[in-house]
Amino acid sequence: MKKKVLFVLLFGTWLMSAQLPSPVKWTTSIEKISGTEYKLIARASIEKGYHLYSQEVPDDGPIPTTITFDANGAFNLLGNTTENEGSTADDPVFGMPIKFFEDETTFEQRIEVLKELLEIEAFVEFMVCDEVKCLPAQEINLVFRFQGVNEKEVVAEPEISREDVAKKSNTEFGEPMGANSEWGVWYIFIIAFLSGFAALLTPCVFPMIPMTVSFFTKQSKTRASGIKNAIIYGLCIIVIYVLLGTGVTAIFGADALNALATNVWFNLIFFVLLIIFAVSFLGAFEIMLPHSWVNKVDSQTNRGGLVGIFFMALALAVVSFSCTGPIVGTLLVEAASKGGMAPIIGMLGFSSAIALPFALFAAFPGWMNSLPKSGAWLNTVKVVLGFLELALAFKFLSQADLVLQLHLLEREVFIAIWIAIFGTLALYLFGKIQLSHDSQLSHISVGRLGMGLVVLAFTIYMVPGLWGAPLNIISAFPPPMEYSESPYGVGYSKMGISYTNTDDDELPEGGHLLAPHDILAFNDYDSGLAYAKEVGKPILLDFTGWACVNCRKMEQNVWPKPEVLNALKNDVVLISLYVDDKRSLEGDEIVASKLRPGKKLKYIGQKWSELQIVRYKSNSQPFYVLMDHDENNLSEPVGYKPDAVEYHRWLKEGVAQFNQ
């Protein structure tokens, strides 16, 4: 029972974080009562199986439904917002009596109009739950239009979000993103293939290779028939996992998934999820599918022909879930953050690695004699994977911290955690630490010793990072250099700059020094543009993100090159615009969206993301634009450009165009 509950919780969490379309659809209408008095009506249509909570809920309960109207001096609210009678019962999720609504309900607010209006804006915050889980609270914009009062309802669309922006960028402007690029496709496939190879070397899968191949060769009338059946078996494995990736893409959306990389809830939930996976691999417990599922699949394996072979492949996937599940889950998490077809490509690579040995050993059964025998080394592989899962978990926690700018997991803390994780892994490989499922070691093999030395060397390599070393090998993982307790490193002196005649205490308004190389940077467009006009230099627009991996690679591997660094410090004015900045805009900075008429941009990141889409027809990061003081492009904008020579050539040509 506990194992079933754990499985439900894991996959319930996955569904929560994937940002499915809301199960509540809102429509609005207006009824005229008399004279200047009107009734605003918000109707909620609730998907079957879900319930929406009342405006009044007990303490420690769910988030209540709250509708906030933007009066702005144009009308007065008459009384409170009323709601339907609803139902009150013990809520299975919160364990307390709570009033809720099912199927459909309405909320009504009487108003007195003070001056002529075309529409009234409001927003509703609400939470919905079913019998086992709750979805994160949502905030939806509502628009009540006076045109057609008492005649027609107006469907209220959700407020603009990075998910919507990313989808619009791909579908309307055709901009390739994430795994849709050629390199992204191969990157996902290779990582997935290596993950599948790692899964092969776990106790749940490796012993199945000789058993399954022997079954096909012995049960088949001819060797050719055995090879054919083993190949079909391998293809069925690929089909099963590719169907899983296809399902993830179909349910969650091929283009919206890439926006999850900067979603705080996505990162926090998968931090917890990967911690669970890691603890499972380290031997605390096993993540198992319900036994009834295993029995049902196993009962079908005796059927003949292709159907029987397919169910044998499905049985392998189900039985090996305790080992492959965490790997598949982690892979889908990474693929989801890339967006596009990445989940399908990832599962193709993963399943190909698992299926390959079954076909090869069926064709060349003599090779099986060279396979190492099952033993304690399989558990060692599983433990190593657990440590890797643990390290990766903190990457997700770090991204949430970066987006929220909490400064709880700064660069030194992150590196210290990784040093502790990989240092402990090195001790484990050297046999100095043993876990509950390990056999007693009388000696360690040469292979284990070699792996231990590699991990130890990697651990030592990270130590200087605590004192400001760039750590280029892992530049995509830790927070950036400036997100640090000591941005310049312990005992590291600032490098000279020549951006103006001012000293460090007289930085231009809105400017700051980007550690550790003292590049003058602005995070506000208008401030940067004004300074560029003052000093007579072209502008380098840097559309970036706190959780953008390739942005960190550019900043730590390309920007420090002498010729590039000189150009960034002396030839251009850098304006870095973070499209995933979740801080709220000030009241006078809130502007109407150009992509969604009638909607407003509430966050700093939304403002810069929309600027990039509207002006440059792109929403991928990093994205670099060189422009003059009239905001005209000096050259063709570029994206991720890891070749420092090419990037410097692009900078040089743009600056030369400005100086003509």
XYZ file of C-alpha atoms in Angstrom:
660
model
C 0.000 0.000 0.000
C 2.805 2.419 0.900
C 4.471 1.748 -2.444
C 1.234 2.517 -4.285
C 0.823 5.745 -2.361
C 4.408 6.747 -3.154
C 3.820 6.094 -6.834
C 0.626 8.171 -6.839
C 2.380 11.038 -5.050
C 5.280 11.038 -7.501
C 3.119 11.146 -10.585
C 0.627 13.488 -8.981
C 3.521 15.848 -8.374
C 4.585 15.524 -11.999
C 1.115 16.474 -13.180
C 1.001 19.449 -10.816
C 4.255 20.853 -12.079
C 3.598 20.365 -15.761
C 1.073 23.217 -15.877
C -1.834 21.507 -17.575
C -4.624 23.773 -18.885
C -6.761 24.984 -16.003
C -9.796 22.791 -15.226
C -11.775 25.997 -14.590
C -12.996 28.187 -17.476
C -14.203 31.694 -16.666
C -16.765 33.782 -18.573
C -18.025 37.255 -17.741
C -21.211 39.247 -18.316
C -22.909 42.424 -17.106
C -26.563 42.932 -16.169
C -28.107 46.368 -15.837
C -30.211 46.740 -12.718
C -31.375 50.373 -12.910
C -29.935 53.754 -13.795
C -26.213 53.621 -13.033
C -26.389 50.371 -11.076
C -25.062 47.173 -12.669
C -24.267 43.608 -11.709
C -20.920 42.082 -12.718
C -21.200 38.301 -13.145
C -18.219 35.919 -13.284
C -19.234 32.361 -14.150
C -16.848 29.446 -13.494
C -17.274 26.198 -15.440
C -15.464 23.457 -13.508
C -14.157 20.292 -15.125
C -15.738 17.092 -13.831
C -13.836 15.589 -10.900
C -12.513 18.959 -9.655
C -13.948 21.417 -7.149
C -13.434 25.152 -6.697
C -13.280 26.625 -3.206
C -15.461 29.337 -1.701
C -14.417 32.900 -0.892
C -14.436 31.937 2.795
C -12.289 28.979 3.911
C -10.948 27.970 7.362
C -7.429 28.830 8.494
C -4.765 26.374 7.275
C -7.103 25.442 4.444
C -6.759 26.007 0.687
C -6.428 29.377 -1.018
C -9.927 30.896 -1.254
C -11.421 32.241 -4.457
C -10.839 36.001 -4.476
C -12.019 38.476 -7.116
C -10.370 41.907 -7.112
C -11.925 44.702 -9.180
C -9.910 47.606 -10.628
C -12.277 50.479 -9.794
C -9.801 53.296 -10.506
C -12.381 55.894 -9.465
C -14.759 54.953 -12.278
C -17.283 53.039 -10.159
C -18.141 52.107 -6.582
C -18.564 48.589 -5.226
C -21.948 48.042 -3.568
C -21.551 45.426 -0.891
C -19.427 42.286 -1.111
C -19.086 39.780 -3.912
C -21.787 37.117 -3.539
C -21.555 33.461 -4.508
C -23.796 30.435 -4.970
C -24.817 28.201 -2.090
C -22.345 25.443 -2.996
C -21.656 22.404 -0.821
C -19.870 21.988 2.491
C -18.168 18.671 3.305
C -14.992 17.234 4.818
C -12.308 17.910 2.242
C -10.203 14.750 1.563
C -7.059 16.762 0.828
C -7.103 19.223 3.747
C -9.024 17.069 6.229
C -11.503 19.772 7.316
C -15.020 20.917 6.361
C -14.760 23.429 3.505
C -17.325 25.019 1.218
C -16.727 24.290 -2.456
C -18.384 24.288 -5.879
C -18.614 21.623 -8.569
C -19.631 21.730 -12.250
C -20.577 25.432 -12.385
C -20.968 28.439 -10.123
C -21.262 32.212 -10.361
C -19.883 35.168 -8.428
C -21.778 38.476 -8.559
C -20.779 42.016 -7.613
C -23.131 45.024 -7.663
C -21.550 48.347 -8.710
C -22.533 51.987 -9.197
C -20.983 53.477 -12.322
C -19.671 57.033 -11.858
C -18.606 57.762 -15.426
C -18.953 56.239 -18.873
C -17.077 52.937 -19.231
C -16.403 50.503 -22.028
C -15.107 47.722 -19.836
C -14.080 46.838 -16.291
C -10.986 44.834 -15.467
C -10.592 42.420 -12.554
C -8.565 39.385 -11.648
C -9.522 36.226 -9.825
C -7.184 34.086 -7.716
C -8.348 30.537 -7.060
C -7.317 26.951 -6.321
C -8.882 23.722 -7.549
C -8.471 20.187 -6.201
C -9.688 16.692 -6.944
C -9.848 13.742 -4.576
C -6.058 13.257 -4.279
C -4.257 16.456 -5.223
C -4.500 20.222 -5.613
C -3.205 22.296 -8.487
C -1.121 25.408 -7.758
C -3.097 28.608 -7.212
C -3.824 30.526 -10.410
C -4.485 34.171 -11.175
C -6.679 34.929 -14.195
C -7.556 38.309 -15.687
C -11.265 39.017 -16.177
C -12.752 41.659 -18.474
C -16.389 42.787 -18.131
C -17.482 44.592 -21.302
C -20.466 46.952 -21.401
C -20.979 46.432 -25.117
C -23.817 43.959 -25.474
C -24.912 44.098 -21.824
C -27.523 41.412 -21.067
C -26.994 39.916 -24.518
C -23.609 38.231 -24.719
C -20.930 36.764 -22.513
C -17.264 37.501 -23.058
C -14.745 34.692 -22.527
C -11.974 35.820 -20.212
C -8.522 34.719 -21.371
C -5.723 33.953 -18.897
C -3.108 36.617 -18.293
C 0.006 36.554 -20.397
C 2.733 34.241 -19.124
C 6.141 33.033 -20.250
C 4.464 29.808 -21.352
C 2.118 31.764 -23.648
C 4.983 33.941 -24.883
C 7.161 30.939 -25.666
C 4.351 29.222 -27.523
C 3.516 32.378 -29.486
C 7.161 32.864 -30.368
C 7.395 29.381 -31.843
C 4.055 29.181 -33.618
C 3.723 32.731 -34.921
C 7.294 33.662 -35.596
C 8.777 30.244 -36.349
C 11.798 30.760 -34.099
C 13.635 27.509 -33.293
C 14.131 26.940 -29.590
C 15.756 24.469 -27.220
C 15.766 20.956 -28.521
C 14.311 22.052 -31.849
C 17.745 23.121 -33.021
C 19.969 20.509 -34.631
C 22.511 20.563 -31.809
C 19.743 20.444 -29.206
C 18.311 17.297 -30.804
C 21.646 15.494 -30.759
C 22.431 16.705 -27.240
C 19.176 15.273 -25.886
C 19.622 12.021 -27.823
C 23.219 11.471 -26.660
C 22.445 12.248 -23.018
C 19.415 9.959 -23.189
C 21.443 7.185 -24.839
C 24.080 7.376 -22.102
C 21.297 7.345 -19.508
C 19.888 4.208 -21.113
C 23.327 2.615 -20.999
C 23.534 3.486 -17.288
C 20.118 1.885 -16.779
C 21.425 -1.278 -18.471
C 24.060 -1.598 -15.744
C 21.552 -1.637 -12.874
C 20.480 -4.757 -10.923
C 16.973 -4.595 -12.426
C 18.004 -4.729 -16.090
C 21.462 -6.270 -16.541
C 20.538 -9.815 -15.364
C 17.598 -9.776 -17.811
C 19.883 -9.634 -20.870
C 21.226 -13.213 -20.866
C 17.913 -14.597 -19.559
C 15.822 -12.953 -22.273
C 18.231 -13.642 -25.141
C 18.520 -17.291 -24.085
C 14.733 -17.539 -24.017
C 14.401 -16.312 -27.607
C 17.230 -18.474 -28.953
C 15.971 -21.637 -27.225
C 12.268 -21.155 -27.974
C 12.805 -20.301 -31.634
C 12.941 -23.104 -34.186
C 15.879 -21.599 -36.049
C 18.673 -19.181 -35.172
C 17.301 -16.713 -37.711
C 13.911 -16.860 -35.998
C 15.538 -16.216 -32.610
C 17.393 -13.198 -33.960
C 14.191 -11.884 -35.544
C 12.222 -12.238 -32.314
C 14.970 -10.577 -30.274
C 15.077 -7.663 -32.733
C 11.280 -7.319 -32.537
C 11.614 -7.414 -28.750
C 14.129 -4.557 -28.889
C 11.894 -2.563 -31.244
C 8.971 -3.066 -28.854
C 11.092 -1.629 -26.026
C 11.756 1.428 -28.200
C 8.061 1.774 -29.078
C 7.017 1.620 -25.406
C 9.377 4.361 -24.270
C 8.805 6.536 -27.350
C 5.060 6.301 -26.675
C 5.792 7.569 -23.167
C 7.693 10.553 -24.577
C 4.933 11.144 -27.138
C 2.338 11.107 -24.364
C 4.269 13.697 -22.357
C 4.566 15.934 -25.430
C 0.904 15.520 -26.412
C -0.452 16.179 -22.918
C 1.791 19.044 -21.897
C 2.315 20.718 -25.285
C 5.299 20.531 -27.612
C 6.211 24.210 -27.425
C 5.083 25.339 -23.989
C 7.340 22.907 -22.118
C 10.493 24.947 -22.585
C 9.047 27.722 -20.421
C 9.068 25.332 -17.455
C 12.800 25.847 -17.061
C 12.206 29.172 -15.331
C 9.020 28.223 -13.492
C 9.649 28.319 -9.746
C 7.170 25.551 -8.906
C 8.582 23.309 -11.630
C 12.084 23.643 -10.215
C 11.075 23.271 -6.561
C 8.894 20.231 -7.180
C 11.538 18.489 -9.231
C 14.163 19.277 -6.644
C 12.049 17.255 -4.203
C 11.350 14.594 -6.831
C 15.046 14.097 -7.641
C 15.896 13.944 -3.937
C 13.372 11.086 -3.651
C 14.925 9.372 -6.678
C 18.408 9.785 -5.214
C 17.447 8.415 -1.796
C 15.820 5.442 -3.536
C 18.981 4.683 -5.523
C 21.062 4.982 -2.369
C 19.040 2.138 -0.885
C 16.566 3.742 1.533
C 13.542 2.280 -0.314
C 12.435 1.145 -3.768
C 9.996 2.975 -6.005
C 7.707 0.232 -7.235
C 4.696 0.112 -9.493
C 1.606 -1.519 -7.929
C 1.878 -5.333 -7.989
C -1.500 -5.592 -9.720
C -0.025 -3.773 -12.723
C 2.942 -6.128 -12.831
C 0.697 -9.212 -12.615
C -1.638 -8.011 -15.364
C 1.244 -7.334 -17.748
C 2.988 -10.601 -16.879
C -0.192 -12.586 -17.562
C -0.149 -11.392 -21.169
C 3.427 -12.490 -21.941
C 2.347 -16.057 -22.749
C 0.355 -14.926 -25.733
C 2.004 -15.863 -28.998
C 3.316 -13.814 -31.884
C 3.999 -10.110 -31.886
C 1.491 -9.451 -29.090
C 3.313 -11.794 -26.716
C 6.700 -10.250 -27.560
C 5.294 -6.772 -27.004
C 4.011 -7.719 -23.554
C 7.388 -9.269 -22.732
C 8.974 -5.898 -23.518
C 6.314 -4.139 -21.455
C 6.967 -6.572 -18.593
C 10.672 -5.613 -18.681
C 9.743 -1.920 -18.475
C 7.361 -2.527 -15.564
C 9.538 -4.957 -13.584
C 12.648 -2.769 -13.943
C 10.786 0.387 -12.942
C 12.500 0.643 -9.547
C 15.821 1.165 -11.393
C 14.739 2.786 -14.662
C 11.928 4.939 -13.241
C 14.198 7.514 -11.570
C 16.399 7.696 -14.672
C 13.414 8.066 -16.998
C 11.866 10.631 -14.652
C 15.040 12.698 -14.530
C 15.423 12.472 -18.293
C 11.852 13.618 -18.880
C 12.419 16.517 -16.481
C 15.451 17.664 -18.457
C 13.693 17.059 -21.782
C 10.599 18.964 -20.616
C 12.740 21.990 -19.803
C 14.091 21.925 -23.388
C 10.620 21.850 -24.936
C 9.672 20.870 -28.474
C 10.071 17.204 -29.352
C 12.711 16.660 -26.675
C 10.696 14.134 -24.599
C 10.189 11.944 -27.684
C 13.831 12.252 -28.751
C 14.963 11.540 -25.187
C 12.922 8.363 -24.937
C 14.167 7.263 -28.373
C 17.776 7.584 -27.222
C 17.109 5.946 -23.849
C 15.223 2.962 -25.248
C 17.717 2.469 -28.098
C 20.507 1.936 -25.555
C 18.409 -0.636 -23.674
C 17.168 -2.434 -26.796
C 20.561 -2.651 -28.558
C 22.163 -5.440 -26.459
C 19.148 -7.734 -26.837
C 19.428 -7.602 -30.623
C 23.256 -7.869 -30.661
C 23.500 -10.798 -28.245
C 20.720 -12.619 -30.084
C 22.684 -12.253 -33.321
C 25.994 -13.168 -31.644
C 25.132 -15.336 -28.608
C 28.818 -16.203 -28.097
C 29.384 -12.637 -26.951
C 27.395 -13.325 -23.797
C 30.323 -15.311 -22.447
C 32.255 -12.039 -22.237
C 29.610 -10.351 -20.101
C 30.622 -9.833 -16.461
C 28.608 -11.876 -13.999
C 25.948 -10.185 -11.957
C 27.131 -9.186 -8.517
C 27.783 -6.399 -6.051
C 29.102 -4.142 -8.811
C 25.532 -3.654 -10.064
C 24.522 -2.105 -6.741
C 27.597 0.135 -6.968
C 26.354 1.444 -10.310
C 22.965 2.138 -8.737
C 24.531 4.053 -5.826
C 26.685 6.127 -8.187
C 23.541 7.083 -10.093
C 21.975 8.076 -6.773
C 24.802 10.516 -6.068
C 24.440 11.982 -9.569
C 20.671 12.407 -9.055
C 21.400 14.159 -5.760
C 23.822 16.593 -7.409
C 21.388 17.334 -10.235
C 18.587 18.030 -7.737
C 20.413 21.090 -6.450
C 20.573 22.482 -9.976
C 16.765 22.763 -9.932
C 16.769 24.325 -6.464
C 19.398 26.795 -7.641
C 17.276 27.844 -10.631
C 14.292 28.568 -8.381
C 16.525 30.616 -6.079
C 17.949 32.554 -9.038
C 14.564 33.375 -10.541
C 13.237 34.600 -7.183
C 16.552 36.339 -6.372
C 16.449 34.997 -2.802
C 20.246 34.589 -2.545
C 19.816 31.480 -0.378
C 21.831 29.189 -2.648
C 24.601 31.430 -3.907
C 27.571 30.192 -5.902
C 29.803 29.282 -2.938
C 27.015 27.335 -1.216
C 26.161 25.444 -4.403
C 29.797 24.511 -5.059
C 30.270 23.475 -1.402
C 27.273 21.135 -1.700
C 28.666 19.587 -4.881
C 32.091 19.165 -3.274
C 30.423 17.357 -0.368
C 28.385 15.109 -2.698
C 31.216 14.127 -5.038
C 33.729 13.909 -2.191
C 31.452 11.419 -0.434
C 31.046 9.529 -3.720
C 34.845 9.283 -3.996
C 35.060 7.867 -0.474
C 32.335 5.364 -1.382
C 34.173 4.221 -4.510
C 37.374 3.791 -2.481
C 35.441 1.545 -0.081
C 35.678 3.924 2.890
C 31.872 4.210 3.109
C 29.368 1.381 2.754
C 25.595 1.534 2.438
C 22.945 -0.935 3.579
C 22.720 -2.946 0.325
C 26.488 -3.193 -0.226
C 28.446 -6.415 0.136
C 31.547 -6.507 2.283
C 34.580 -5.401 0.240
C 37.873 -7.244 0.657
C 39.396 -5.218 -2.172
C 38.339 -2.804 -4.910
C 38.646 -3.458 -8.609
C 40.872 -1.500 -10.949
C 37.790 -0.066 -12.673
C 36.316 1.119 -9.380
C 39.664 2.600 -8.379
C 39.903 4.442 -11.680
C 36.404 5.856 -11.337
C 37.174 6.897 -7.768
C 40.275 8.765 -8.912
C 38.282 10.590 -11.606
C 35.617 11.632 -9.074
C 38.288 12.690 -6.567
C 40.072 14.773 -9.219
C 36.745 16.406 -10.144
C 36.088 17.176 -6.467
C 39.500 18.794 -6.045
C 38.939 20.742 -9.276
C 35.826 22.360 -7.757
C 37.552 23.524 -4.553
C 39.115 26.706 -6.068
C 35.599 27.681 -7.128
C 34.970 28.607 -3.496
C 37.586 31.351 -3.956
C 36.401 32.680 -7.297
C 37.745 30.220 -9.915
C 35.426 30.171 -12.974
C 35.133 26.326 -13.176
C 34.509 26.351 -16.925
C 33.903 22.593 -17.088
C 30.708 22.928 -15.045
C 29.834 26.529 -15.961
C 26.253 25.560 -16.859
C 25.451 24.271 -13.361
C 26.472 26.671 -10.551
C 24.948 30.151 -10.248
C 26.809 32.876 -12.185
C 29.891 34.545 -10.724
C 28.047 37.718 -9.722
C 25.461 35.694 -7.759
C 27.924 35.145 -4.969
C 28.898 36.167 -1.452
C 32.267 37.240 -2.857
C 31.668 38.146 -6.525
C 35.375 38.849 -7.091
C 36.595 35.799 -5.185
C 38.402 35.776 -1.856
C 41.493 37.980 -2.143
C 40.676 38.811 -5.786
C 41.271 42.441 -6.783
C 39.145 44.262 -9.307
C 40.414 44.532 -12.839
C 40.901 47.938 -14.365
C 38.145 49.417 -16.474
C 37.954 52.344 -18.843
C 34.267 52.844 -19.458
C 34.337 56.470 -18.202
C 36.527 58.778 -16.210
C 34.567 58.007 -13.036
C 35.818 55.824 -10.223
C 34.056 52.833 -8.667
C 32.025 55.026 -6.314
C 30.589 57.099 -9.193
C 28.866 54.532 -11.372
C 26.297 55.929 -13.810
C 22.664 55.772 -12.730
C 21.284 52.284 -13.189
C 24.706 50.762 -13.888
C 26.594 48.118 -11.964
C 29.840 46.187 -12.376
C 29.434 42.622 -13.547
C 31.791 40.469 -11.480
C 34.466 39.260 -11.685
C 35.617 41.234 -14.742
C 34.061 44.624 -13.942
C 31.995 44.888 -17.115
C 29.686 47.866 -16.778
C 26.134 46.569 -17.255
C 22.591 47.910 -17.057
C 19.461 45.896 -16.314
C 17.101 48.639 -17.445
C 16.672 49.451 -21.130
C 16.078 53.193 -20.800
C 18.962 53.761 -18.363
C 21.387 51.871 -20.598
C 20.227 53.692 -23.735
C 20.615 57.088 -22.062
C 24.152 56.254 -20.916
C 25.131 54.970 -24.374
C 24.051 58.302 -25.883
C 26.025 60.155 -23.216
C 29.302 58.324 -23.910
C 28.765 57.867 -27.658
C 28.975 54.069 -27.799
C 26.750 51.436 -29.463
C 24.422 49.275 -27.364
C 24.748 45.526 -26.856
C 21.325 44.189 -25.861
C 21.676 40.908 -23.990
C 18.358 39.072 -23.640
C 19.209 36.579 -20.939
C 17.683 34.648 -18.031
C 18.694 33.678 -14.529
C 17.986 30.031 -15.346
C 19.476 30.150 -18.858
C 22.225 27.517 -19.120
C 23.694 28.726 -22.419
C 23.754 32.297 -21.105
C 26.041 31.183 -18.280
C 28.259 29.336 -20.758
C 28.660 32.488 -22.832
C 29.362 34.680 -19.798
C 31.922 32.313 -18.288
C 33.554 30.767 -21.364
C 33.331 33.417 -24.105
C 33.105 36.827 -22.446
C 36.352 36.423 -20.409
C 38.445 35.947 -23.577
C 40.776 38.990 -23.780
C 39.564 40.321 -27.127
C 35.872 39.848 -26.230
C 36.321 41.272 -22.730
C 38.072 44.345 -24.096
C 35.182 44.984 -26.498
C 32.550 44.530 -23.786
C 34.335 46.907 -21.413
C 35.463 49.607 -23.850
C 33.539 49.481 -27.135
C 29.872 48.899 -26.216
C 27.326 49.586 -23.476
C 25.919 46.298 -22.194
C 22.207 46.118 -21.323
C 21.281 42.715 -19.840
C 17.517 42.114 -19.786
C 16.413 39.099 -17.710
C 13.270 37.643 -19.264
C 12.578 35.386 -16.271
C 12.772 38.119 -13.614
C 9.722 37.475 -11.412
C 9.898 40.743 -9.495
C 6.805 42.927 -9.840
C 6.855 46.113 -11.865
C 6.212 49.351 -10.012
C 2.731 50.784 -10.390
C 3.742 53.422 -12.928
C 5.739 50.844 -14.910
C 2.852 48.416 -15.511
C 2.071 48.606 -19.213
C -0.458 47.061 -21.555
C 0.606 43.963 -23.459
C 1.022 44.284 -27.218
C 0.633 40.533 -27.669
C -2.521 40.235 -25.602
C -4.792 43.264 -26.061
C -6.510 44.206 -22.832
C -3.886 42.490 -20.664
C -1.143 44.063 -18.601
C 2.458 43.074 -17.970
C 3.011 42.759 -14.228
C 6.547 41.389 -13.964
C 9.902 42.756 -15.083
C 10.678 39.602 -17.044
C 7.373 39.781 -18.937
C 8.279 43.277 -20.102
C 11.655 42.240 -21.528
C 10.346 38.985 -22.983
C 7.610 40.817 -24.872
C 10.114 43.399 -26.086
C 12.237 40.616 -27.569
C 9.270 38.931 -29.251
C 7.619 42.051 -30.660
C 10.795 43.700 -31.911
C 13.000 40.755 -32.860
C 10.520 37.918 -33.452
C 12.425 35.612 -31.121
C 12.110 34.288 -27.603
C 15.258 32.189 -27.243
C 18.068 33.069 -24.862
C 20.804 34.133 -25.016
C 19.970 36.616 -27.768
C 22.362 39.453 -28.601
C 21.558 42.640 -30.520
C 23.948 45.437 -31.477
C 22.099 48.694 -32.126
C 22.730 52.417 -32.498
C 21.209 55.305 -30.528
C 18.162 55.345 -32.810
C 17.577 51.688 -31.869
C 18.440 50.424 -35.347
C 20.303 47.124 -35.674
C 23.972 47.418 -36.591
C 24.181 43.764 -37.624
C 22.098 40.610 -37.652
C 21.254 39.566 -34.049
C 22.815 36.298 -32.888
C 22.014 33.663 -30.294
C 24.231 31.155 -28.509
C 27.703 31.512 -30.066
C 30.271 29.475 -28.105
C 33.098 30.253 -30.542
C 34.850 33.301 -29.021
C 36.538 34.186 -32.328
C 33.218 34.312 -34.191
C 31.537 36.232 -31.368
C 34.343 38.817 -31.312
C 34.151 39.156 -35.091
C 30.415 39.828 -34.782
C 31.043 42.473 -32.094
C 33.838 44.092 -34.092
C 31.780 44.342 -37.275
C 28.844 45.911 -35.428
C 31.037 48.474 -33.675
C 32.712 49.338 -36.999
C 29.288 49.890 -38.564
C 28.411 52.272 -35.706
C 31.631 54.271 -36.169
C 31.168 54.802 -39.900
